[in-house]
Coordinates of C-alpha atoms and ligand atoms in Angstrom, one line a residue:
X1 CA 0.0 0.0 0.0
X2 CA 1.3 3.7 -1.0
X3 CA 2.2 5.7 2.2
X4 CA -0.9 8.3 2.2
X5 CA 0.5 12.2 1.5
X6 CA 0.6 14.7 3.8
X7 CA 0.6 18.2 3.8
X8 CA 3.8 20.1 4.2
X9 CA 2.7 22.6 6.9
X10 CA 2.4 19.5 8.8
X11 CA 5.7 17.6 7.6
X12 CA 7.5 21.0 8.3
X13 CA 6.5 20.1 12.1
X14 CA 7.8 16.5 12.0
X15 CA 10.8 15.6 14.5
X16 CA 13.4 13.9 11.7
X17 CA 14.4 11.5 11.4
X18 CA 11.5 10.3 9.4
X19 CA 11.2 7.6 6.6
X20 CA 8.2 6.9 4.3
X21 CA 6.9 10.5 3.6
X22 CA 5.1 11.2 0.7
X23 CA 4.6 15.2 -0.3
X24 CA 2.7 16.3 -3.6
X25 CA 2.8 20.2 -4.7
X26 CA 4.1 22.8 -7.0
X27 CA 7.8 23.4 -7.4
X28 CA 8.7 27.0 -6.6
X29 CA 12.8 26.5 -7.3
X30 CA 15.1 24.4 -9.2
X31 CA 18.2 24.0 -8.7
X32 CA 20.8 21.5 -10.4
X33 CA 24.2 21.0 -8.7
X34 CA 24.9 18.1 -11.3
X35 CA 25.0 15.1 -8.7
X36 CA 22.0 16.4 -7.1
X37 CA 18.5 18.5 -8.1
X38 CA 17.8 20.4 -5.4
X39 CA 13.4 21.0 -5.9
X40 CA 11.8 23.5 -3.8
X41 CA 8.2 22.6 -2.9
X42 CA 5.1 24.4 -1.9
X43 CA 1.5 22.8 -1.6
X44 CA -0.5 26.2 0.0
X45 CA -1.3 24.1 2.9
X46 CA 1.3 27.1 4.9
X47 CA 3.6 29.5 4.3
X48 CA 6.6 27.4 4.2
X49 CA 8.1 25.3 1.5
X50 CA 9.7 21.9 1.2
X51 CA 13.8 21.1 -0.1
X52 CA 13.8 17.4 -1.5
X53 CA 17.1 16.7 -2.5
X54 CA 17.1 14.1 -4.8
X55 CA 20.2 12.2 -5.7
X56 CA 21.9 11.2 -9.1
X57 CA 20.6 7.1 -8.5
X58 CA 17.2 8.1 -9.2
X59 CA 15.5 6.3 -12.5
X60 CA 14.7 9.8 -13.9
X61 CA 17.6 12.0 -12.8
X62 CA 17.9 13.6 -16.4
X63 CA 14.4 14.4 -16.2
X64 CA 14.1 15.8 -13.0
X65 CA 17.5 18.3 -13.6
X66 CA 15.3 19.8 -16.9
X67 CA 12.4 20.6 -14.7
X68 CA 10.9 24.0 -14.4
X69 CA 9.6 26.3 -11.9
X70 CA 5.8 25.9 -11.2
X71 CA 5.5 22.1 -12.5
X72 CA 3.1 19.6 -10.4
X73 CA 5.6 17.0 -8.9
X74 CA 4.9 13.9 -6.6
X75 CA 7.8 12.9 -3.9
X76 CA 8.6 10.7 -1.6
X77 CA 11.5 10.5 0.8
X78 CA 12.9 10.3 4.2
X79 CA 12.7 13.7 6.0
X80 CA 16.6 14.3 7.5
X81 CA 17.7 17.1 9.3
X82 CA 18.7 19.4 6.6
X83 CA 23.0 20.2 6.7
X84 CA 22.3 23.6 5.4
X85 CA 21.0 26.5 6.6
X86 CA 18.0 28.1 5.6
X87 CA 15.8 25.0 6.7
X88 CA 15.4 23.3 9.5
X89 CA 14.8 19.8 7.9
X90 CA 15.1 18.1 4.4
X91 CA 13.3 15.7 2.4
X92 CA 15.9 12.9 1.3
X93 CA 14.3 12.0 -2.2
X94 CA 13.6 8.3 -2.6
X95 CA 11.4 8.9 -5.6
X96 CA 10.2 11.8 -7.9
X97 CA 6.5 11.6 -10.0
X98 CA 6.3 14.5 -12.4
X99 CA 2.4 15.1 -12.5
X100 CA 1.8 18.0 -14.7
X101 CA 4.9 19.8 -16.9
X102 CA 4.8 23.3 -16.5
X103 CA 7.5 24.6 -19.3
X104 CA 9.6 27.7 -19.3
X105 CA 7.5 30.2 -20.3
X106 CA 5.7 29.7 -16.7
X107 CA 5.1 33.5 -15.7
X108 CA 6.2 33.2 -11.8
X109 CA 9.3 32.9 -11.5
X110 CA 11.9 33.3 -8.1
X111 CA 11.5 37.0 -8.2
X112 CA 9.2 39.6 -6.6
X113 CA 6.8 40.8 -9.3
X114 CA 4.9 43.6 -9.0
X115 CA 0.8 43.1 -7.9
X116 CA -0.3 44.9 -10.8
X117 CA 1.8 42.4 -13.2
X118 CA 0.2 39.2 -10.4
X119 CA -3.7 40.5 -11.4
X120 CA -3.3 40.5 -15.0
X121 CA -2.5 36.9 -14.3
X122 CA -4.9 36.3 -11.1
X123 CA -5.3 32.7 -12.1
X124 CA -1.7 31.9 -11.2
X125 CA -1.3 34.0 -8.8
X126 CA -2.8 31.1 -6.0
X127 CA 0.9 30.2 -6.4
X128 CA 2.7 32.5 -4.2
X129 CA 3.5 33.8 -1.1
X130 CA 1.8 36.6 -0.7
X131 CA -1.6 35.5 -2.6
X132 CA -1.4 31.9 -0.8
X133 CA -1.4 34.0 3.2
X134 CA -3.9 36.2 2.0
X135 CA -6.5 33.7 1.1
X136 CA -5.9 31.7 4.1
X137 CA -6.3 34.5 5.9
X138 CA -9.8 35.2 4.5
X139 CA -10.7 31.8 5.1
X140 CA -9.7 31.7 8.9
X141 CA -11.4 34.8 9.4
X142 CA -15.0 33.2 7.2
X143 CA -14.8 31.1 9.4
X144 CA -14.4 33.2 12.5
X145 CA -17.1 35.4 11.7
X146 CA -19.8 32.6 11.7
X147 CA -17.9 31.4 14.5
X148 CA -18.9 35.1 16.5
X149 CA -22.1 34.7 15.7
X150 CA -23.3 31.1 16.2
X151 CA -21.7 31.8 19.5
X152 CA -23.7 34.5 20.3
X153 CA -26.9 32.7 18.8
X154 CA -27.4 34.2 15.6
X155 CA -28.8 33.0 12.8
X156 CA -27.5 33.0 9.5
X157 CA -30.0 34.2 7.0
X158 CA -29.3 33.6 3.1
X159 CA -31.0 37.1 2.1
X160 CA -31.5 36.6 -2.4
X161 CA -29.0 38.0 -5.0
X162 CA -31.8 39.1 -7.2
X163 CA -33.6 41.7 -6.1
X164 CA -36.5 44.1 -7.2
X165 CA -35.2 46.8 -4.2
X166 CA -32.5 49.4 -3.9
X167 CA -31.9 48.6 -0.6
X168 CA -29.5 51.4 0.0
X169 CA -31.8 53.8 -2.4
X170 CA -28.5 55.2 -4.7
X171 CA -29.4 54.1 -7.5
X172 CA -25.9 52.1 -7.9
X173 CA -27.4 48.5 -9.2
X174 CA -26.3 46.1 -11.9
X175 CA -29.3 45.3 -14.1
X176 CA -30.7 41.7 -14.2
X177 CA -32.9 41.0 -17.7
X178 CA -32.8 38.1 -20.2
X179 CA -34.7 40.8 -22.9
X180 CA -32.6 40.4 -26.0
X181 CA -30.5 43.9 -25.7
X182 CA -30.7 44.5 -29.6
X183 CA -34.6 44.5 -29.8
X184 CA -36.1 44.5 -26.2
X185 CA -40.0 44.5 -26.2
X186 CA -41.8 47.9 -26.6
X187 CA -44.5 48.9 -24.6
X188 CA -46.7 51.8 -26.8
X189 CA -45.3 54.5 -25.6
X190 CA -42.0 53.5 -26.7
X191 CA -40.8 52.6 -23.6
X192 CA -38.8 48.7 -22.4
X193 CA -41.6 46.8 -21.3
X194 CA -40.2 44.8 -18.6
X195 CA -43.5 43.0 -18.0
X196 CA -42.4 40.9 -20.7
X197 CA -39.2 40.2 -18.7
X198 CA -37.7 37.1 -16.6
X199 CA -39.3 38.6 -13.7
X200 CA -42.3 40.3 -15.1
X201 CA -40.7 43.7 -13.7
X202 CA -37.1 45.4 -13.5
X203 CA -34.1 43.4 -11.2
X204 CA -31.2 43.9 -10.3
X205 CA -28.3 42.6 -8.3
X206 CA -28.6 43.4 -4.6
X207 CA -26.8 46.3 -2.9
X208 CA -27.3 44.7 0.4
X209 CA -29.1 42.6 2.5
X210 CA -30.1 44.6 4.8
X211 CA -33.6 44.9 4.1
X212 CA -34.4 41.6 3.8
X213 CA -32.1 40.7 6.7
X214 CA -34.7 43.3 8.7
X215 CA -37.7 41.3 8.2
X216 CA -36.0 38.1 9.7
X217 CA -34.3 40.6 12.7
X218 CA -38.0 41.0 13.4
X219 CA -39.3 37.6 14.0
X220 CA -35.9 35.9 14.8
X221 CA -34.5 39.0 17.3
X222 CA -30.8 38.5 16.1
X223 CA -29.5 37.7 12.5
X224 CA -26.9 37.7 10.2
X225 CA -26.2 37.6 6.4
X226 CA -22.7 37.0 4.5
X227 CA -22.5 36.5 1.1
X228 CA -22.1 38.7 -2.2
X229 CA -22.8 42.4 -2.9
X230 CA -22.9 44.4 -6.0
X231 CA -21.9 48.2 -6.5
X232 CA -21.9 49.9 -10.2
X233 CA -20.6 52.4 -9.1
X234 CA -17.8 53.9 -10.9
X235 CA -14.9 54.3 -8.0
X236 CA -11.7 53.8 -9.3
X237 CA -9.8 53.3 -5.9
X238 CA -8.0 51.2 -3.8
X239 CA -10.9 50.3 -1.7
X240 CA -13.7 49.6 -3.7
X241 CA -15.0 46.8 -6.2
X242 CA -18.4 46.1 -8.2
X243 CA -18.2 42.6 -6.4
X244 CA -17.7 42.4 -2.7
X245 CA -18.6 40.4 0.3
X246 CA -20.5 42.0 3.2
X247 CA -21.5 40.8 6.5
X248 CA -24.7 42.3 8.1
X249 CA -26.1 41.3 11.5
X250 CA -29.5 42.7 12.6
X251 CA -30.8 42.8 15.9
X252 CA -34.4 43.5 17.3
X253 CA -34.8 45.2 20.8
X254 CA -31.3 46.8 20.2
X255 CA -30.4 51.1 19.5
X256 CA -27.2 52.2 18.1
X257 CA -25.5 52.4 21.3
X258 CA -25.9 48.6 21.2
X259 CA -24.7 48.5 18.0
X260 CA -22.0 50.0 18.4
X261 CA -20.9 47.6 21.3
X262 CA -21.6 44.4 18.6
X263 CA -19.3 46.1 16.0
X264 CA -16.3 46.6 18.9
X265 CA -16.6 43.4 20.1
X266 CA -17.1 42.0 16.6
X267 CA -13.5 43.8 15.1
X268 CA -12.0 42.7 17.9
X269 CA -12.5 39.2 18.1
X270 CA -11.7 38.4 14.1
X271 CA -8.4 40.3 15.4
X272 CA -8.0 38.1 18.1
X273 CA -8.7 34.9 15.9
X274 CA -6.2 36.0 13.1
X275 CA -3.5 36.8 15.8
X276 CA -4.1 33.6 17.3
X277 CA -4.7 31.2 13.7
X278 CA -2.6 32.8 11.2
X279 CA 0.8 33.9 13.0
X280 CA 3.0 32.3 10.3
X281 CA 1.0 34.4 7.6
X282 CA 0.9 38.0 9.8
X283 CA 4.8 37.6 10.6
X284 CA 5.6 37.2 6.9
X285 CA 2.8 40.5 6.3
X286 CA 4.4 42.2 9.5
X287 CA 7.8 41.8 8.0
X288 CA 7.4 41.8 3.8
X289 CA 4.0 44.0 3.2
X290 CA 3.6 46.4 6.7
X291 CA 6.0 46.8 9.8
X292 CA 4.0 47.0 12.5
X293 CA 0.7 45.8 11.6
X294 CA 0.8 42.7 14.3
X295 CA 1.6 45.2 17.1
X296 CA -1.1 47.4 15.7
X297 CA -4.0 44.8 15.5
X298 CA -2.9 43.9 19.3
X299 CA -3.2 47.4 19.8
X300 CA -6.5 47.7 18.4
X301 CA -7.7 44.3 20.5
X302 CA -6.5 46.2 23.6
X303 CA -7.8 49.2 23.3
X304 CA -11.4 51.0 23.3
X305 CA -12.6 52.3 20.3
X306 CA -13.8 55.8 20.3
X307 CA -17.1 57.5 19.9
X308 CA -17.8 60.8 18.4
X309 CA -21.1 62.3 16.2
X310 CA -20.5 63.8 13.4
X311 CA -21.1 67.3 14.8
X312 CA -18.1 67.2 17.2
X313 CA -16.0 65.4 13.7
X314 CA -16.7 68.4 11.6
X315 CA -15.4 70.4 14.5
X316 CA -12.5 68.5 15.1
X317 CA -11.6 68.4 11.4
X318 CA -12.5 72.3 10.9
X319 CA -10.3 73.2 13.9
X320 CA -7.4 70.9 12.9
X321 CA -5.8 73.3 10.9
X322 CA -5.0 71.0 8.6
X323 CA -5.6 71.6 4.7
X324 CA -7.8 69.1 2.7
X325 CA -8.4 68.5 -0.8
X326 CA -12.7 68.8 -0.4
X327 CA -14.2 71.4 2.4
X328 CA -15.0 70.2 5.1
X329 CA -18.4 72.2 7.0
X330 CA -21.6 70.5 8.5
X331 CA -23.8 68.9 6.0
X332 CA -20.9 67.7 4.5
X333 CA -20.3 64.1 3.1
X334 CA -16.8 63.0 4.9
X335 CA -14.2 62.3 2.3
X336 CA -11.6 59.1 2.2
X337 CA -8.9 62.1 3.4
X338 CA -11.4 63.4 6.5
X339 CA -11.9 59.5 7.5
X340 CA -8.1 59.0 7.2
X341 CA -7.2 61.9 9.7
X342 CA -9.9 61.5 12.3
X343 CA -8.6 58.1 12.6
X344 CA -4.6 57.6 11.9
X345 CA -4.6 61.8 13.4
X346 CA -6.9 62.7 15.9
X347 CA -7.8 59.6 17.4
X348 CA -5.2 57.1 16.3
X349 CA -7.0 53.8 16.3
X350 CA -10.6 52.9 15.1
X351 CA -13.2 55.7 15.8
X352 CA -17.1 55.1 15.5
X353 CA -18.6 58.7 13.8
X354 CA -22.4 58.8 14.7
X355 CA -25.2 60.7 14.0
X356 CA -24.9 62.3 10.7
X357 CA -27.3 64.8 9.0
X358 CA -30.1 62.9 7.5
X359 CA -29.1 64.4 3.7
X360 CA -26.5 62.4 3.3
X361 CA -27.8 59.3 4.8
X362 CA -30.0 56.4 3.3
X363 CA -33.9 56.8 3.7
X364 CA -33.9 54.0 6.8
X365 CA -31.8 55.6 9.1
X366 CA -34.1 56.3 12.7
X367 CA -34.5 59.8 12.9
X368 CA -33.0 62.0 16.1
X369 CA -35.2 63.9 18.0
X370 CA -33.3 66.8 16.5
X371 CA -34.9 66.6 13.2
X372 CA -31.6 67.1 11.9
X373 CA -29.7 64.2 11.9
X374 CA -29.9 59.9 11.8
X375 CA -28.8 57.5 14.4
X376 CA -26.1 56.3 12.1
X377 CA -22.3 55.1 12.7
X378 CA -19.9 54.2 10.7
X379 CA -16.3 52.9 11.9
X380 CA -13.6 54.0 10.7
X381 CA -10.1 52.7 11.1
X382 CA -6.3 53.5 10.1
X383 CA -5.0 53.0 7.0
X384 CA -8.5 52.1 5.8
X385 CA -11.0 54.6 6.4
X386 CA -14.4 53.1 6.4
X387 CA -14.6 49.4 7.5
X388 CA -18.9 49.6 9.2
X389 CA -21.6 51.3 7.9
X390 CA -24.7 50.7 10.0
X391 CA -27.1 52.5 11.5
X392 CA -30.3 52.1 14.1
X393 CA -33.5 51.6 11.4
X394 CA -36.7 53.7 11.5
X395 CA -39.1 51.7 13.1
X396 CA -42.1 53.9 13.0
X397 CA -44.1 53.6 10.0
X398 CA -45.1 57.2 9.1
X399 CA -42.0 58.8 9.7
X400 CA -40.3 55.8 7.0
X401 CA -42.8 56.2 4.8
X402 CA -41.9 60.4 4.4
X403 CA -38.3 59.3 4.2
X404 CA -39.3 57.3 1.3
X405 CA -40.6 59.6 -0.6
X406 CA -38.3 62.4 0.4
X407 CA -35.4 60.1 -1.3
X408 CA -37.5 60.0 -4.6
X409 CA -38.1 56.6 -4.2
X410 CA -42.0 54.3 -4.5
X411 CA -43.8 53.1 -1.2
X412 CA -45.3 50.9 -3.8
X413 CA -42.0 49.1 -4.4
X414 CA -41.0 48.8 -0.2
X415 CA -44.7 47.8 0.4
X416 CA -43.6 44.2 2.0
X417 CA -40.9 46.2 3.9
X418 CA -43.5 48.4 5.5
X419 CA -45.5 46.0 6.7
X420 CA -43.0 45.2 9.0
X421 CA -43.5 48.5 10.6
X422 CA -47.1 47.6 10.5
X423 CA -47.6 44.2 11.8
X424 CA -45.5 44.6 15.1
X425 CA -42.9 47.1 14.6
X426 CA -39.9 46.7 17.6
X427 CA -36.6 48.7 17.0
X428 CA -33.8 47.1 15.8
X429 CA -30.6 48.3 14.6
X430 CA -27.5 46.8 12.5
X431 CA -24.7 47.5 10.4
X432 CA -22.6 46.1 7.3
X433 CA -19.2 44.6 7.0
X434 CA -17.0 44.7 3.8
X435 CA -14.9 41.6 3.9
X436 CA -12.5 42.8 1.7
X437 CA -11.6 45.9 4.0
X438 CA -11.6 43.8 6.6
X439 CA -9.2 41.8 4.9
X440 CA -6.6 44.5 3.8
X441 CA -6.9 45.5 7.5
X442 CA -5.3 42.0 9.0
X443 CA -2.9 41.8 6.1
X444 CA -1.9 45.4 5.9
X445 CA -2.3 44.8 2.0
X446 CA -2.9 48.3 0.5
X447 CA -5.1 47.3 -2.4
X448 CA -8.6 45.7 -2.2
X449 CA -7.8 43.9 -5.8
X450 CA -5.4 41.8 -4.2
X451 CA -7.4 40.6 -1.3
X452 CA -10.3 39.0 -3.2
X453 CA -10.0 36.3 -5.5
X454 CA -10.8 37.9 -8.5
X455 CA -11.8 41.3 -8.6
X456 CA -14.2 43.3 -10.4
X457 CA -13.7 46.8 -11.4
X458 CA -15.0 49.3 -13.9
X459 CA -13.8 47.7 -17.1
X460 CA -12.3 45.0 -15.9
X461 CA -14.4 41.5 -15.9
X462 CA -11.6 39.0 -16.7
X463 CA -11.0 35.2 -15.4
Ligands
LIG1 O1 -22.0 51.7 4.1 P1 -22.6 50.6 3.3 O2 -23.1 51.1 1.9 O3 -23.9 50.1 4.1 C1 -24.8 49.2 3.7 O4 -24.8 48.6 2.7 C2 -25.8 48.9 4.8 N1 -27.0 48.3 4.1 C3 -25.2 48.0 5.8 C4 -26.1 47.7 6.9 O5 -26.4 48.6 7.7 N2 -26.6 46.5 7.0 O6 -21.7 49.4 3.1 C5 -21.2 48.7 4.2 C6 -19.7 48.4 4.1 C7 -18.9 49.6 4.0 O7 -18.6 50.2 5.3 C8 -17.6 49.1 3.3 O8 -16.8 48.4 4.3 C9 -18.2 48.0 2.4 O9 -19.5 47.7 2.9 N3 -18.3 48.5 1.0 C10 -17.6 48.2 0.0 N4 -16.5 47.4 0.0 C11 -15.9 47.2 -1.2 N5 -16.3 47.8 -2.4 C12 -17.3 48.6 -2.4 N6 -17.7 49.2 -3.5 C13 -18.0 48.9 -1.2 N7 -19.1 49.6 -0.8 C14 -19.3 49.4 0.5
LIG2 MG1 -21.2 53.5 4.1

């Protein structure tokens, strides 16, 4: 009987000696000394690679000395303490499968190439350092956020893709039709009768959740959602993608003081479980991609976040003395470069704003007593800017119903979502997670194409 394989994050932890070992990945060096082949081997099982040193006596020597960087190679061997530095151990090559050929013209070579060469080839790019601790990364912390809420007794709502709602009301949605683009039905006055479409009306690719997340929040108490969101919106920047993740609980019986609390204790304990799970991936991101971030994202689990409205922000930021590209007054969207110095500046860790002015907020925020302003928060954090957006919802019907229409938008087409503020209206409050920001903040990578597996931008649809 073959010897079964095993991963090499977990024959990097053997004691050698050790016969019988069987390894199976993707060579990331060759090197021929002519009486041995030195092959450098990574499966993506850790951050580490395998040396097999295989020996002149094996039946396909010649082949293995012609082999080139990024073929799919079978070995098995005795693991020896390795002679040389650089390793700690060694695999002692009894015998070498070549699975899959990968020839010369194999784009990743032993070099560092640059990230915007690595997307243009974002199907290979599984095959490094840097891409392989990334996506483990995401995984561990996947896996952590279910793990947050379950705990905490959740429950995980699939809210639909397809949707007939802007949920956040901007008019930012990807159309969904199977009309035939070159000659889509007329109605008489000339207009695209979309009663003739897949849906009998017009769809589009959710924005968020949120909504239908809501009408489970109020019948279940406390939910979540994770899965895909779609943006057309046209933002060329580091931080934003047509196609992201979000995460979005929703709690009845809870205000935005209470949801503040579940976003602190949220950040820090997907913090707390990437320190803990993935300290082989953060010390190579510490040392290669940001000094400091490890001690940072300690910092961060340590500390309190602050709290501030928006009032006292625009006051902070208009007495800073500092000079910014877009004005900065009361009524006043906060811009990437206000987020950035609030938190990296003023505050120097992650900073909740709450309670903006209701122009500049979406139609469910709960109105403040003050008439002026929305009990909303979003969290921002260094080097990021926005991670949260979330916000206590307006629970009482009539006051929704003029927010509605205030934002331009039909009561005919929330009509299911009102009822909720008619049958039994409790408050309930929530917010939204993008997973991508929250995975450039534990890897301290600085662009959001690189943290997803393959990202979609304004022109940009490939793989
Ligand atoms: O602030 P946003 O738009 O809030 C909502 O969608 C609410 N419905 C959430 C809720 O209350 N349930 O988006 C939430 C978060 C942002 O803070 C940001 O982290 C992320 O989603 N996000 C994006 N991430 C990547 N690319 C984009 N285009 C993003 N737009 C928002
Ligand atoms: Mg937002």
């Amino acid at each position: 009987m073959q010897t079964p394989r095993t991963k090499i994050v977990d024959v990097l932890k053997l004691e050698p000696p050790r016969s019988g070992i069987r390894v199976k990945g993707w060579l990331r060096t060759v090197r021929d000394s002519k009486q041995v082949v030195f092959l450098e081997l990574n499966d993506g099982s850790g951050f580490g690679t395998l040396q097999a040193v295989c020996p002149a006596n094996l039946a396909n020597f010649e082949q293995l000395r012609k082999l080139s960087t990024g073929s799919a190679v079978e070995i098995v061997g005795e693991l020896v303490a390795s002679p040389a530095k650089g390793q700690r151990v060694e695999l002692q090559a009894t015998e070498v499968i070549i699975v899959g050929l990968a020839d010369a013209s194999f784009p990743l070579q032993k070099k560092r190439h640059t990230y915007e060469f690595l997307r243009e080839i974002a199907h290979l790019r599984a095959r490094t350092n840097t891409f392989g601790a990334v996506f483990r990364v995401r995984s561990a912390l996947a896996q952590a956020i279910h793990g947050f809420f379950q705990d905490r007794g959740f429950v995980y709502v699939h809210t639909p893709i397809i949707t007939a709602a802007d949920a956040e009301g901007a008019g930012e949605m990807f159309r969904v039709s199977t009309l035939d683009p070159d000659k889509p039905p007329r109605t008489p006055d000339g207009k695209i009768d979309y009663h003739q479409d897949f849906f009998s009306k017009p769809t589009y690719l959710t924005v968020s959740g949120q909504l239908n997340g809501e009408t489970f929040a109020l019948g279940l108490s406390d939910i979540y959602t994770f899965g895909p969101t779609f943006r057309a919106e046209n933002s060329n920047t580091t931080r934003h993608v047509a196609e992201f993740w979000m995460i979005e609980p929703e709690m009845a019986w809870a205000d935005l003081d209470d949801n503040a609390d579940l976003a602190e204790a949220f950040i820090k304990h997907l913090l707390r479980a990437a320190l803990d799970r993935c300290q082989e991936d953060l010390a190579f991101f510490n040392e290669r991609i940001d000094t400091g971030l490890v001690a940072r994202l300690q910092h961060v689990v340590d500390a309190g976040f602050e709290r501030m409205s928006y009032t006292e922000a625009v006051r902070r930021l208009e007495q800073s003395g500092q000079k910014f590209e877009f004005p900065v007054f009361w009524g006043a969207n906060l811009q990437a470069e206000h987020e950035r110095y609030l938190t990296e500046t003023l505050v120097g860790r992650p900073v909740f704003v709450t309670d903006y002015p209701k122009e500049i907020k979406a139609f469910y925020m709960r109105r403040n007593d003050d008439g002026k302003t929305v009990a909303a928060l979003d969290l921002l954090v260094p080097k990021i800017g926005e991670l949260i957006g979330g916000s206590q919802r307006e629970e009482r019907l009539d006051i929704l119903e003029a927010g509605i229409n205030h934002a331009k938008l039909s009561p005919v087409d929330y009509a299911w979502y009102l009822d909720t503020r008619r049958f039994g209206s409790a408050p309930h409050a929530g917010f939204g997670l993008g997973f991508e920001r929250l995975v450039m903040y534990v890897t301290g990578m600085e662009n959001i194409r690189d943290v997803i597996p393959f990202p979609r931008t304004p022109r940009n649809c490939d793989f």
